[in-house]
Coordinates of C-alpha atoms and ligand atoms in Angstrom, one line a residue:
X18 CA 0.0 0.0 0.0
X19 CA 1.3 3.5 -0.9
X20 CA 2.3 5.4 2.1
X21 CA 0.5 8.8 1.9
X22 CA 1.2 9.9 5.5
X23 CA 1.5 13.7 5.7
X24 CA -0.2 14.2 2.3
X25 CA -3.4 16.4 2.2
X26 CA -5.7 15.0 -0.5
X27 CA -8.6 17.0 -1.9
X28 CA -11.2 14.7 -3.5
X29 CA -14.1 16.0 -5.6
X30 CA -17.1 13.8 -6.2
X31 CA -16.4 11.8 -3.1
X32 CA -20.0 11.1 -2.0
X33 CA -20.4 7.6 -3.5
X34 CA -19.0 5.0 -5.8
X35 CA -15.5 5.6 -7.0
X36 CA -14.9 8.8 -5.0
X37 CA -16.1 7.3 -1.7
X38 CA -13.9 4.2 -2.2
X39 CA -10.9 6.4 -3.0
X40 CA -11.5 8.4 0.1
X41 CA -11.5 5.2 2.2
X42 CA -8.4 3.9 0.4
X43 CA -6.4 7.2 0.7
X44 CA -7.4 7.4 4.4
X45 CA -6.1 3.9 4.9
X46 CA -2.8 5.0 3.2
X47 CA -2.5 7.7 5.9
X48 CA -3.6 10.8 3.9
X49 CA -5.5 13.7 5.4
X50 CA -8.8 14.0 3.6
X51 CA -10.7 17.0 2.2
X52 CA -13.9 15.8 0.5
X53 CA -16.3 17.8 -1.8
X54 CA -19.6 16.6 -3.2
X55 CA -22.7 18.3 -4.7
X56 CA -25.1 16.2 -2.5
X57 CA -25.5 17.6 1.0
X58 CA -27.0 14.2 2.1
X59 CA -23.8 12.4 0.9
X60 CA -21.6 15.1 2.6
X61 CA -23.4 14.6 5.9
X62 CA -22.9 10.8 5.5
X63 CA -19.2 11.4 4.8
X64 CA -18.7 13.5 7.9
X65 CA -20.6 10.9 10.0
X66 CA -18.5 8.0 8.8
X67 CA -15.0 9.6 8.5
X68 CA -15.4 11.8 11.7
X69 CA -13.9 15.1 12.7
X70 CA -10.4 14.5 11.3
X71 CA -11.6 15.2 7.8
X72 CA -13.0 18.2 6.0
X73 CA -16.3 17.5 4.2
X74 CA -17.9 20.3 2.1
X75 CA -21.0 20.5 -0.1
X76 CA -20.2 22.2 -3.4
X77 CA -20.7 22.0 -7.2
X78 CA -17.5 21.6 -9.3
X79 CA -19.1 23.9 -11.9
X80 CA -19.1 26.8 -9.4
X81 CA -15.7 28.7 -9.1
X82 CA -16.9 30.2 -5.8
X83 CA -17.5 26.7 -4.3
X84 CA -14.1 25.4 -5.5
X85 CA -12.4 28.5 -4.1
X86 CA -14.1 28.1 -0.8
X87 CA -13.1 24.4 -0.7
X88 CA -9.5 25.3 -1.4
X89 CA -9.4 28.1 1.2
X90 CA -11.1 25.9 3.8
X91 CA -8.4 23.2 3.2
X92 CA -5.5 25.7 3.6
X93 CA -7.1 27.2 6.7
X94 CA -7.6 23.8 8.3
X95 CA -4.6 21.9 7.1
X96 CA -2.1 24.5 5.9
X97 CA -1.4 22.9 2.5
X98 CA -2.8 20.6 -0.2
X99 CA -0.6 18.0 -2.0
X100 CA -3.0 16.1 -4.3
X101 CA -6.2 16.9 -6.1
X102 CA -8.3 13.9 -7.2
X103 CA -11.3 14.3 -9.5
X104 CA -13.9 11.6 -9.3
X105 CA -17.2 13.4 -10.1
X106 CA -19.2 12.6 -13.2
X107 CA -22.6 11.9 -14.7
X108 CA -23.6 9.4 -17.4
X109 CA -26.0 10.0 -20.3
X110 CA -28.1 6.9 -19.9
X111 CA -26.4 5.3 -22.9
X112 CA -29.0 6.9 -25.1
X113 CA -28.2 6.8 -28.9
X114 CA -28.0 10.4 -30.1
X115 CA -30.7 9.8 -32.7
X116 CA -33.1 8.9 -29.8
X117 CA -32.7 12.3 -28.2
X118 CA -35.1 15.1 -29.1
X119 CA -32.7 17.6 -30.8
X120 CA -34.0 20.5 -28.8
X121 CA -32.8 18.7 -25.6
X122 CA -29.3 18.1 -26.9
X123 CA -27.8 21.5 -26.1
X124 CA -28.8 21.5 -22.4
X125 CA -27.8 17.8 -22.0
X126 CA -24.5 18.5 -23.7
X127 CA -23.8 21.4 -21.4
X128 CA -24.7 19.4 -18.2
X129 CA -22.6 16.4 -19.1
X130 CA -19.6 18.4 -20.4
X131 CA -19.7 20.9 -17.5
X132 CA -19.6 18.2 -14.8
X133 CA -17.4 15.7 -16.6
X134 CA -14.9 18.1 -18.2
X135 CA -15.3 21.8 -17.1
X136 CA -15.4 20.7 -13.4
X137 CA -11.9 19.1 -13.8
X138 CA -10.6 22.1 -15.6
X139 CA -11.9 24.6 -13.0
X140 CA -10.7 22.5 -10.1
X141 CA -7.2 22.4 -11.6
X142 CA -7.1 26.1 -12.1
X143 CA -8.4 27.0 -8.6
X144 CA -5.9 24.5 -6.9
X145 CA -2.9 25.2 -9.2
X146 CA -1.0 27.8 -7.0
X147 CA -1.4 25.7 -3.8
X148 CA -0.4 22.5 -5.5
X149 CA 2.6 24.1 -7.1
X150 CA 3.9 25.1 -3.7
X151 CA 4.1 21.4 -2.8
X152 CA 5.2 19.9 -6.2
X153 CA 1.8 18.3 -6.0
X154 CA -0.4 16.2 -8.3
X155 CA -3.7 16.2 -10.1
X156 CA -5.4 12.8 -10.8
X157 CA -8.6 12.8 -12.9
X158 CA -11.0 10.1 -13.9
X159 CA -11.4 9.0 -17.5
X160 CA -13.1 5.8 -18.6
X161 CA -11.7 2.6 -20.2
X162 CA -15.0 2.2 -22.1
X163 CA -15.7 5.8 -23.2
X164 CA -12.3 7.6 -23.4
X165 CA -10.9 5.7 -26.4
X166 CA -13.7 4.0 -28.3
X167 CA -17.5 3.9 -28.9
X168 CA -20.2 2.1 -27.0
X169 CA -19.1 2.9 -23.5
X170 CA -22.0 5.2 -23.2
X171 CA -24.0 7.5 -25.5
X172 CA -22.4 10.2 -27.6
X173 CA -22.5 12.9 -24.9
X174 CA -20.7 10.7 -22.3
X175 CA -18.2 9.4 -24.8
X176 CA -17.4 12.9 -26.0
X177 CA -16.9 14.1 -22.4
X178 CA -14.6 11.1 -21.5
X179 CA -12.6 11.5 -24.7
X180 CA -12.2 15.2 -23.7
X181 CA -10.8 14.2 -20.3
X182 CA -7.8 12.6 -22.1
X183 CA -7.1 15.9 -23.8
X184 CA -7.4 17.8 -20.5
X185 CA -4.9 15.5 -18.8
X186 CA -2.4 15.8 -21.7
X187 CA -2.6 19.5 -22.0
X188 CA -2.6 20.2 -18.3
X189 CA 0.4 17.9 -17.8
X190 CA 2.2 20.0 -20.4
X191 CA 1.1 23.4 -19.1
X192 CA 1.5 22.7 -15.3
X193 CA 5.0 21.1 -15.7
X194 CA 7.4 21.0 -13.9
X195 CA 5.5 22.0 -10.8
X196 CA 2.5 19.7 -10.9
X197 CA 2.1 16.2 -12.3
X198 CA -1.3 15.6 -14.0
X199 CA -2.5 12.1 -14.7
X200 CA -5.7 10.0 -14.8
X201 CA -7.1 6.6 -14.3
X202 CA -9.6 4.9 -16.7
X203 CA -11.8 2.7 -14.7
X204 CA -14.0 0.0 -16.2
X205 CA -17.1 -0.9 -14.1
X206 CA -17.7 0.2 -10.5
X207 CA -19.7 -2.2 -8.3
X208 CA -21.0 0.4 -5.8
X209 CA -21.6 3.2 -8.3
X210 CA -24.5 5.6 -7.9
X211 CA -23.8 7.2 -11.4
X212 CA -26.7 9.3 -12.6
X213 CA -27.8 11.1 -15.7
X214 CA -28.5 14.7 -16.7
X215 CA -31.6 16.5 -15.5
X216 CA -31.9 17.9 -19.0
X217 CA -32.9 14.3 -20.1
X218 CA -34.9 13.6 -17.0
X219 CA -32.3 11.0 -15.9
X220 CA -31.2 12.6 -12.6
X221 CA -32.8 9.9 -10.5
X222 CA -31.8 6.9 -12.7
X223 CA -28.8 5.4 -10.9
X224 CA -26.3 2.7 -12.1
X225 CA -27.1 1.1 -8.7
X226 CA -30.6 0.3 -10.1
X227 CA -29.0 -2.2 -12.6
X228 CA -29.2 -5.7 -11.0
X229 CA -25.6 -6.7 -10.1
X230 CA -25.7 -10.0 -12.0
X231 CA -26.7 -8.4 -15.3
X232 CA -24.0 -5.8 -14.9
X233 CA -21.5 -8.5 -14.0
X234 CA -22.6 -10.5 -17.0
X235 CA -21.9 -7.6 -19.3
X236 CA -18.5 -7.0 -17.7
X237 CA -17.6 -10.7 -18.0
X238 CA -18.4 -10.6 -21.7
X239 CA -15.8 -8.0 -22.5
X240 CA -13.1 -8.2 -19.8
X241 CA -10.7 -10.9 -18.6
X242 CA -10.8 -10.9 -14.8
X243 CA -14.4 -11.9 -14.0
X244 CA -14.6 -9.2 -11.4
X245 CA -16.6 -6.0 -10.9
X246 CA -14.4 -3.8 -8.7
X247 CA -15.6 -1.5 -6.0
X248 CA -14.5 2.1 -5.9
X249 CA -11.9 1.3 -3.2
X250 CA -10.3 -1.4 -5.4
X251 CA -9.3 1.3 -7.8
X252 CA -7.4 3.0 -5.0
X253 CA -4.0 1.6 -5.7
X254 CA -4.0 2.9 -9.3
X255 CA -4.9 6.4 -8.1
X256 CA -2.5 6.3 -5.2
X257 CA 0.5 5.5 -7.4
X258 CA -0.2 8.5 -9.6
X259 CA -1.0 10.9 -6.7
X260 CA 1.9 9.9 -4.4
X261 CA 4.0 13.0 -3.7
X262 CA 7.2 10.9 -3.6
X263 CA 6.8 9.9 -7.2
X264 CA 8.4 12.3 -9.7
X265 CA 8.2 10.1 -12.8
X266 CA 4.6 9.9 -14.1
X267 CA 2.8 12.9 -15.8
X268 CA 0.4 13.0 -18.7
X269 CA -0.2 9.3 -18.0
X270 CA -3.5 7.5 -18.0
X271 CA -3.7 4.1 -16.4
X272 CA -6.0 1.7 -18.1
X273 CA -7.6 0.1 -15.1
X274 CA -9.8 -2.0 -17.4
X275 CA -9.5 -5.6 -16.2
X276 CA -8.0 -6.6 -19.6
X277 CA -10.8 -5.1 -21.7
X278 CA -8.4 -3.4 -24.2
X279 CA -6.5 -6.7 -24.5
X280 CA -9.5 -8.5 -25.8
X281 CA -10.7 -8.1 -29.4
X282 CA -14.0 -10.1 -29.3
X283 CA -13.5 -13.2 -31.4
X284 CA -14.2 -16.0 -29.0
X285 CA -17.0 -15.8 -26.5
X286 CA -16.5 -16.9 -23.0
Ligands
NAD17 N1 -19.7 3.6 -12.9 C1 -18.9 3.1 -13.8 O1 -19.0 1.9 -14.2 C2 -17.8 4.0 -14.3 C3 -16.9 3.4 -15.3 C4 -15.8 4.2 -15.8 C5 -15.7 5.5 -15.3 N2 -16.6 6.0 -14.4 C6 -16.4 7.4 -13.9 O2 -16.1 7.4 -12.5 C7 -16.4 8.6 -11.9 C8 -17.3 8.3 -10.7 O3 -18.4 7.6 -11.0 P1 -19.2 6.7 -10.0 O4 -19.6 5.5 -10.9 O5 -18.5 6.5 -8.8 O6 -20.6 7.6 -9.8 P2 -21.2 8.1 -8.5 O7 -22.4 8.9 -8.9 O8 -21.4 7.0 -7.5 O9 -20.1 9.2 -7.9 C9 -20.0 10.5 -8.5 C10 -20.1 11.5 -7.4 O10 -20.0 12.8 -8.0 C11 -20.9 13.7 -7.4 N3 -21.2 14.8 -8.3 C12 -22.0 14.7 -9.4 N4 -22.0 16.0 -9.9 C13 -21.3 16.8 -9.2 C14 -20.9 18.2 -9.2 N5 -21.4 19.0 -10.2 N6 -20.1 18.7 -8.3 C15 -19.6 17.9 -7.3 N7 -19.9 16.6 -7.2 C16 -20.7 16.0 -8.1 C17 -22.1 12.8 -7.1 O11 -23.0 13.3 -6.1 C18 -21.5 11.5 -6.7 O12 -21.3 11.4 -5.3 C19 -17.2 9.4 -13.0 O13 -16.3 10.3 -13.6 C20 -17.6 8.3 -14.0 O14 -17.7 8.9 -15.3 C21 -17.6 5.3 -13.9

């Protein structure tokens, strides 16, 4: 396990699924945690389960004021920030673009792109100066299914996750040598509460609603490891990239895909 003792980690989108699992894993690695989520219910639950040693704040990653308040609260409370980890996101319900009423596309596009892409960009800008003081890191969340090819979601989600790859590469270039910028591309997440855009009426449809065996059956068809990981199981991949002791990896995206990209589908299993 990566030793993150002494590191202050700011995690956006940490209320459930991947982000919550990463918070647990980073905490187990010895990091001091600062957690942000848009849902006040999830933030209350975070405070309750992690206790008073952590900072938990409600805020929307699309809101510069909320991100600035989060950064300032971290500096006031802990005096520094070493790692920014972005785990927020929404899905698009896997709707083919031709099934969407065209007049709903602009608002749905804005919602998906603003949360999945702009939120990462704004967080990086707001945290840049403080991270640079510590030779810190930014670790974002792409997708093994949607960042490199089709059919890991609908067009809006796929476009947003492809964009995350560009954000990582350009930020790694622009923020060098002070801050390393990387990402992880997860495959499935067992305890995900991933929701869709309100613009398509999908805000209360959660990935959690999909029965686990049919989700598992879908994962098994395309990956090698017969396993649907929890958010916390992605922790080691994020921790390697975020680790302040590591001065090697930047502009890197770890394919945490359980062998998906190693498997052109010829034989069925
Ligand atoms: N679920 C999967 O199978 C899967 C696969 C690959 C990649 N991902 C990616 O992993 C990340 C986490 O997804 P998850 O499955 O854990 O979903 P999740 O919904 O369980 O977690 C996302 C968290 O982000 C929060 N959030 C949403 N909008 C926000 C905003 N505007 N500001 C602040 N917080 C906000 C949500 O409240 C939630 O707590 C996303 O980027 C997703 O695209 C998920």
